[in-house]
Amino acid sequence: MVARRTAAGQNSDRIDEVKSSVHTELLRQLGPHLYDADMDQDELDQRVRQVLAEVLSAQDRPLSSSDRARVTSEISDDILGYGPIEPYLRDPDVSEVMVNGHNSIWLEKKGKLVPAEATFADEAHLRRTIDKIVSRIGRRVDESSPMVDARLPDGSRVNAVVPPLAVDGSALTIRKFATDPLGVDDLINFGSLSPQTADFIEACVRGRLNIIVSGGTGAGKTTTLNVLSSFIPGDERIVTIEDAAELQLKQEHVVRLESRPSNIEGKGAVTIRDLVKNSLRMRPDRIIVGEVRDASALDMLQAMNTGHDGSICTLHSNGPRDTLSRMETMVLMAGMDLPVRAIREQVASAVDLIVHQARLKDGSRRITHITEVERMEGDVITLQDIFVFDSTPGFDADGRNLGRLRSTGLRPKFLEKMSHSNVTVDPMLFHTDRI
């Protein structure tokens, strides 16, 4: 048993040794091409694999076919992809990859956290991978700016934090986006929506209501925003504004804007707020903001109140009522000395609908509230739930939540506003026995 373990250890050391020498030789032969912006990615892939095969064939001690395949896969992932996390980025079952230091990688599968078998060789290996990701979209991460938000070419969201802020080594978090974004049918199949509520939300988007998608971190807000955006008619001009461009709209007339952090001298930053202001001069029919998290809330409210009906944005909150409180707080962050009542009147006038989403204990992401924002009564904004998640059915034998969205039986007041856009809703959608 000990002899077998020793042999396995020697084989592993041998493979690491081969990997190191092959890697060095590859960089020597292909170094300039790896960073050649004009070189086509497919051509680069082909060159790397060709040189890799040649270098492996020239090794003194031949490798077994399985070891050769392993070395080929790991080195090509490292040079062409993102090293040991590349297989997980290709795996459709993995929705999030979390690296907590070079020797600790965790994955989210079906809403649950599981440890990955792979590790980075060392901190320098992890830092090279982070630099490769962020440099491709013109961002940087170093001691002077140790945090960065970026994205992969497919739109997957990336966050990296490096020392000295990350105490135990660099932390990298990648929230994957499907190459083929989820549609409304997918959300219905997952139980996030019922067919009736999907019909209702589609009518609300076509009826040019101003909608806020709210929820906690990882609740699926951006996916829902993508689905809502897919209902926008193809003959409207859409301007999307995001920190890292993730939305994947299928319409033809879309202008995508992305904020920009400051440069190494602390200048040149372009914020979401700047982009929202600028978008008003771009003749948009719809403004879609990936996430409102600061003073840009004031500009978003102004846009919704000045004829840009049908705008959609997301923000973090714990529930529909909390969504309005956060909106108030973020408007105050703009530094305007506005009375709270004036802000609430703006919110009540601008926002028509709140779609609140949550990630439940079983890992599923469900829309829990579809709530109408009504008018002011005294100093309070009145909210009316139209559909609410009913969790009374409990859980099945596998721990899955059996709850579903149900109508409260109340008809929203904004149906009249929707009728101005020639959009009507079947009154039976709000019948409590139907859902």
XYZ file of C-alpha atoms in Angstrom:
435
model
C 0.000 0.000 0.000
C 2.826 2.389 0.997
C 4.782 1.414 -2.143
C 1.725 2.166 -4.314
C 1.241 5.567 -2.665
C 4.959 6.361 -3.139
C 4.746 5.388 -6.820
C 1.670 7.593 -7.262
C 3.517 10.490 -5.604
C 6.534 10.012 -7.860
C 4.302 9.899 -10.943
C 2.596 13.113 -9.838
C 5.979 14.816 -9.312
C 7.089 13.554 -12.728
C 3.965 15.011 -14.378
C 4.484 18.347 -12.589
C 8.081 18.345 -13.802
C 6.992 17.627 -17.392
C 4.285 20.297 -17.175
C 6.798 22.862 -15.988
C 9.310 22.125 -18.766
C 6.609 21.951 -21.467
C 5.093 25.198 -20.202
C 8.466 26.965 -20.331
C 9.165 25.692 -23.854
C 5.703 26.742 -25.039
C 6.169 30.258 -23.710
C 9.607 30.426 -25.374
C 8.180 29.419 -28.776
C 4.818 31.184 -28.626
C 5.422 34.014 -26.149
C 4.803 36.992 -28.496
C 1.728 35.359 -30.100
C -0.066 34.751 -26.780
C -0.581 38.489 -26.319
C -1.038 39.416 -29.959
C -4.379 41.213 -30.092
C -4.597 40.759 -33.884
C -4.317 36.972 -33.726
C -7.572 35.087 -34.119
C -8.470 32.988 -31.047
C -9.045 29.818 -33.111
C -5.685 30.260 -34.837
C -3.994 30.730 -31.444
C -5.684 27.589 -30.086
C -4.430 25.614 -33.076
C -0.834 26.928 -32.732
C -0.721 26.170 -29.002
C -1.992 22.605 -29.450
C 0.398 21.999 -32.355
C 3.468 23.221 -30.420
C 2.260 21.362 -27.326
C 2.143 18.070 -29.258
C 5.626 18.673 -30.683
C 7.167 19.506 -27.291
C 5.548 16.504 -25.609
C 6.821 14.183 -28.370
C 10.369 15.463 -27.828
C 10.379 14.505 -24.112
C 13.162 12.091 -23.034
C 10.859 9.851 -21.024
C 7.565 9.173 -22.832
C 4.281 9.647 -20.937
C 1.403 7.191 -20.868
C -1.548 8.231 -23.047
C -3.692 9.178 -19.981
C -0.874 11.301 -18.480
C -0.236 12.890 -21.860
C -3.941 13.789 -22.193
C -3.910 15.237 -18.663
C -0.799 17.373 -19.298
C -2.212 18.571 -22.636
C -5.551 19.511 -21.043
C -4.039 21.307 -18.031
C -1.482 23.295 -20.013
C -3.927 24.336 -22.739
C -6.430 25.394 -20.012
C -3.684 27.414 -18.376
C -2.476 29.152 -21.533
C -5.718 29.483 -23.492
C -8.187 29.549 -20.608
C -8.217 30.244 -16.897
C -6.098 27.429 -15.500
C -7.611 24.922 -13.036
C -11.028 26.653 -12.992
C -11.477 26.349 -16.788
C -13.235 22.915 -16.636
C -15.761 24.327 -14.125
C -16.445 27.348 -16.331
C -17.305 24.889 -19.121
C -19.492 22.734 -16.843
C -23.165 23.736 -17.331
C -24.077 22.408 -13.852
C -21.773 24.920 -12.122
C -23.390 28.335 -11.613
C -20.679 29.991 -9.511
C -16.934 29.476 -8.991
C -15.394 30.820 -5.759
C -11.624 30.845 -5.191
C -10.611 31.558 -1.579
C -6.833 31.566 -1.969
C -4.806 29.435 -4.366
C -5.509 26.105 -2.634
C -9.252 26.462 -1.953
C -11.822 26.427 -4.772
C -15.577 26.083 -4.155
C -18.435 25.654 -6.608
C -22.154 26.278 -6.534
C -24.125 23.415 -8.064
C -27.939 23.401 -8.017
C -27.882 26.115 -5.366
C -25.547 24.172 -3.027
C -21.863 24.818 -2.216
C -19.399 21.982 -2.899
C -15.567 21.952 -2.783
C -13.709 21.517 -6.092
C -10.918 18.989 -6.541
C -8.600 21.396 -8.373
C -6.226 23.989 -6.889
C -3.887 26.651 -8.249
C -0.150 25.901 -8.035
C 0.535 28.970 -5.887
C -0.539 32.566 -5.286
C 1.411 33.779 -8.349
C -0.513 31.307 -10.555
C -3.833 32.637 -9.226
C -2.730 36.256 -9.716
C -1.745 35.539 -13.331
C -5.220 34.139 -13.957
C -6.902 37.178 -12.367
C -4.708 39.545 -14.414
C -5.595 37.667 -17.603
C -9.341 38.076 -16.910
C -9.314 41.767 -15.982
C -6.761 42.941 -18.578
C -8.960 41.678 -21.426
C -11.560 44.370 -20.685
C -9.065 47.102 -19.842
C -9.300 46.824 -16.059
C -6.446 46.291 -13.610
C -5.909 44.935 -10.108
C -2.853 45.591 -7.940
C -1.893 46.946 -4.513
C -3.096 50.440 -5.407
C -6.534 49.205 -6.558
C -6.924 45.779 -4.910
C -10.601 45.239 -5.835
C -12.033 44.909 -9.324
C -15.326 44.056 -11.031
C -14.940 42.571 -14.485
C -16.591 40.092 -16.842
C -15.664 37.194 -19.048
C -16.305 37.393 -22.813
C -19.581 35.453 -22.340
C -20.871 38.032 -19.830
C -20.123 36.030 -16.660
C -19.607 38.381 -13.719
C -16.165 38.463 -12.084
C -15.069 39.982 -8.779
C -11.464 39.809 -7.560
C -9.878 41.000 -4.320
C -6.104 40.734 -3.848
C -3.775 41.294 -0.866
C -3.480 43.378 1.249
C -7.311 43.454 1.400
C -7.616 39.663 0.994
C -5.762 38.346 4.049
C -5.430 34.657 3.065
C -4.477 35.173 -0.575
C -6.376 36.498 -3.579
C -10.129 35.840 -3.744
C -11.858 35.371 -7.092
C -15.614 34.981 -7.559
C -17.161 34.205 -10.946
C -20.924 34.099 -11.393
C -21.472 32.279 -14.654
C -23.917 33.315 -17.317
C -25.376 30.761 -19.671
C -24.205 31.254 -23.263
C -27.854 30.869 -24.199
C -29.590 33.074 -21.601
C -32.554 31.671 -19.700
C -35.922 32.590 -21.158
C -39.366 32.886 -19.657
C -40.113 29.205 -20.383
C -37.036 28.218 -18.356
C -38.229 30.275 -15.372
C -41.645 28.619 -15.605
C -40.023 25.154 -15.736
C -37.875 25.987 -12.689
C -40.968 27.118 -10.792
C -39.705 30.719 -10.476
C -42.845 31.911 -12.257
C -46.228 30.444 -13.089
C -47.547 30.730 -16.677
C -50.201 33.211 -15.504
C -47.734 35.511 -13.756
C -45.456 35.317 -16.814
C -48.347 36.528 -18.995
C -49.054 39.313 -16.508
C -45.429 40.514 -16.340
C -45.134 40.427 -20.137
C -48.228 42.633 -20.385
C -46.715 45.025 -17.788
C -43.502 45.398 -19.833
C -45.359 45.907 -23.108
C -47.680 48.321 -21.271
C -44.652 50.532 -20.471
C -44.785 50.251 -16.686
C -41.713 51.269 -14.686
C -40.485 48.135 -12.937
C -37.940 47.477 -10.179
C -36.579 43.934 -9.841
C -35.429 43.515 -6.231
C -33.910 40.718 -4.167
C -30.859 39.573 -2.239
C -27.426 38.670 -3.595
C -27.576 35.663 -5.921
C -31.396 35.690 -6.011
C -31.425 35.774 -9.836
C -32.307 39.452 -10.381
C -30.188 39.858 -13.516
C -31.676 36.707 -15.067
C -35.178 38.042 -14.374
C -34.159 41.445 -15.779
C -33.003 39.675 -18.941
C -36.352 37.892 -19.222
C -38.331 41.122 -18.643
C -36.192 42.881 -21.262
C -37.004 40.152 -23.775
C -40.658 41.304 -23.709
C -39.772 44.798 -24.975
C -41.082 45.238 -28.548
C -38.408 45.122 -31.262
C -39.276 48.591 -32.638
C -38.118 50.464 -29.508
C -34.671 51.942 -28.808
C -33.192 50.398 -25.662
C -30.227 51.815 -23.720
C -28.712 49.443 -21.146
C -26.399 50.725 -18.389
C -24.310 48.339 -16.285
C -21.171 48.080 -14.173
C -20.102 44.999 -16.132
C -22.054 44.307 -19.326
C -24.070 41.145 -18.619
C -27.482 41.645 -20.194
C -28.008 39.664 -23.376
C -30.850 41.314 -25.249
C -32.076 39.833 -28.513
C -33.612 43.018 -29.919
C -31.921 44.747 -32.842
C -31.926 48.331 -31.538
C -29.877 48.134 -28.322
C -27.153 50.531 -27.130
C -25.007 49.001 -24.359
C -23.134 51.293 -21.967
C -20.666 50.170 -19.293
C -19.287 52.235 -16.401
C -15.537 52.707 -16.034
C -13.385 52.831 -12.887
C -10.736 55.514 -12.377
C -7.264 55.066 -13.853
C -4.013 54.709 -11.923
C -4.000 58.472 -11.230
C -7.514 58.317 -9.774
C -9.049 60.067 -12.788
C -11.318 59.168 -15.676
C -14.030 57.327 -13.704
C -17.433 57.189 -15.408
C -20.177 56.157 -12.976
C -23.603 54.606 -13.498
C -25.002 58.021 -12.546
C -23.045 59.737 -15.359
C -24.316 57.144 -17.839
C -27.959 57.498 -16.722
C -27.721 61.280 -17.203
C -26.099 60.831 -20.616
C -28.630 58.221 -21.727
C -31.425 60.816 -21.487
C -29.765 62.623 -24.411
C -29.705 59.459 -26.526
C -33.421 59.399 -27.331
C -34.150 56.144 -25.487
C -37.555 54.492 -25.523
C -36.439 52.334 -22.589
C -33.628 52.719 -20.075
C -32.467 49.519 -18.368
C -30.032 49.826 -15.454
C -28.289 46.600 -14.420
C -28.110 47.643 -10.790
C -28.919 50.840 -8.891
C -26.729 51.030 -5.787
C -25.941 54.699 -5.190
C -26.962 58.265 -6.073
C -27.875 57.079 -9.593
C -31.269 56.234 -7.998
C -32.171 59.933 -8.155
C -31.409 60.130 -11.878
C -33.289 56.880 -12.503
C -36.376 58.288 -10.737
C -36.080 61.507 -12.742
C -35.927 59.493 -15.966
C -39.008 57.465 -14.992
C -40.823 60.702 -14.145
C -39.926 62.592 -17.310
C -41.556 60.508 -19.998
C -39.211 57.513 -20.125
C -41.931 55.048 -19.217
C -41.125 51.360 -19.403
C -37.757 51.678 -17.669
C -36.489 48.700 -15.658
C -33.744 48.406 -13.028
C -32.622 46.090 -10.232
C -31.596 46.784 -6.653
C -30.745 44.783 -3.536
C -33.435 44.540 -0.851
C -35.209 42.122 1.490
C -38.777 42.774 0.340
C -41.053 45.181 -1.581
C -41.379 47.651 1.332
C -37.620 47.525 1.915
C -37.093 48.242 -1.795
C -38.749 51.643 -1.398
C -36.734 52.401 1.777
C -33.470 51.614 -0.045
C -34.526 53.771 -2.985
C -35.133 56.665 -0.561
C -31.738 56.171 1.095
C -29.926 56.064 -2.253
C -31.651 59.257 -3.422
C -30.405 60.982 -0.246
C -26.872 59.791 -1.151
C -27.015 62.219 -4.083
C -26.421 65.003 -1.546
C -29.654 66.846 -2.356
C -31.292 68.278 0.740
C -34.707 66.905 -0.204
C -37.462 66.307 2.346
C -38.356 62.617 2.715
C -41.958 63.272 1.690
C -40.814 64.809 -1.614
C -38.662 61.736 -2.322
C -41.555 59.395 -1.518
C -43.869 61.342 -3.817
C -41.272 60.967 -6.594
C -41.007 57.215 -5.946
C -44.792 56.714 -5.811
C -45.189 58.667 -9.046
C -42.306 56.967 -10.883
C -42.428 53.286 -9.923
C -45.418 51.139 -10.939
C -44.364 47.589 -10.090
C -41.897 45.753 -7.851
C -40.908 42.190 -8.760
C -39.192 40.711 -5.694
C -37.084 37.582 -5.919
C -35.454 35.361 -3.274
C -33.148 32.370 -3.117
C -34.876 29.800 -0.918
C -33.347 27.290 1.489
C -33.448 24.496 -1.136
C -31.274 26.610 -3.467
C -34.126 27.469 -5.855
C -34.667 31.052 -6.963
C -38.315 32.127 -6.861
C -40.238 35.310 -7.468
C -41.979 35.846 -4.118
C -43.866 39.120 -4.645
C -45.331 40.982 -7.592
C -46.410 44.203 -5.947
C -48.093 47.353 -7.230
C -46.787 50.708 -5.992
C -49.876 52.847 -5.517
C -50.102 56.422 -4.239
C -49.176 58.317 -1.100
C -51.489 58.061 1.890
C -50.291 60.590 4.432
C -46.515 60.140 4.574
C -46.546 56.483 3.512
C -46.485 54.912 0.036
C -49.259 52.343 -0.321
C -48.241 48.938 -1.686
C -50.620 46.272 -2.950
C -49.509 42.666 -3.492
C -50.950 41.229 -6.711
C -49.176 37.846 -6.592
C -47.505 36.406 -3.480
C -45.466 33.226 -2.977
C -47.493 30.731 -0.942
C -45.196 28.419 1.030
C -47.952 26.499 2.885
C -47.534 23.300 0.734
C -44.194 22.801 2.546
C -41.392 20.573 1.215
C -41.182 17.242 -0.626
C -39.102 14.227 0.444
C -35.963 15.687 -1.224
C -36.281 19.002 0.625
C -37.580 20.932 -2.401
C -39.996 23.771 -1.722
C -43.479 22.997 -3.087
C -44.748 26.574 -2.746
C -45.874 28.664 -5.708
C -46.993 32.144 -6.687
C -50.688 32.754 -6.077
C -52.961 35.638 -6.929
C -54.248 37.732 -4.021
C -57.447 38.386 -5.980
C -56.779 42.152 -6.134
C -56.733 43.930 -9.480
C -53.967 46.516 -9.959
C -54.861 50.170 -10.542
C -52.245 50.554 -13.304
C -54.360 48.562 -15.790
C -55.702 51.906 -17.034
C -52.153 53.197 -17.681
C -51.406 50.010 -19.623
C -54.506 50.510 -21.753
C -52.958 53.784 -23.051
C -50.314 51.572 -24.685
C -53.064 49.366 -26.144
C -52.262 46.509 -23.729
C -55.047 44.706 -21.925
C -54.949 41.914 -19.345
C -57.376 39.026 -18.959
C -59.272 39.768 -15.692
C -59.290 36.032 -14.939
C -55.509 36.238 -14.267
C -56.373 37.739 -10.884
C -58.909 35.071 -9.960
C -57.646 33.361 -6.808
C -58.908 29.887 -7.804
C -57.220 29.986 -11.207
C -53.590 29.852 -10.013
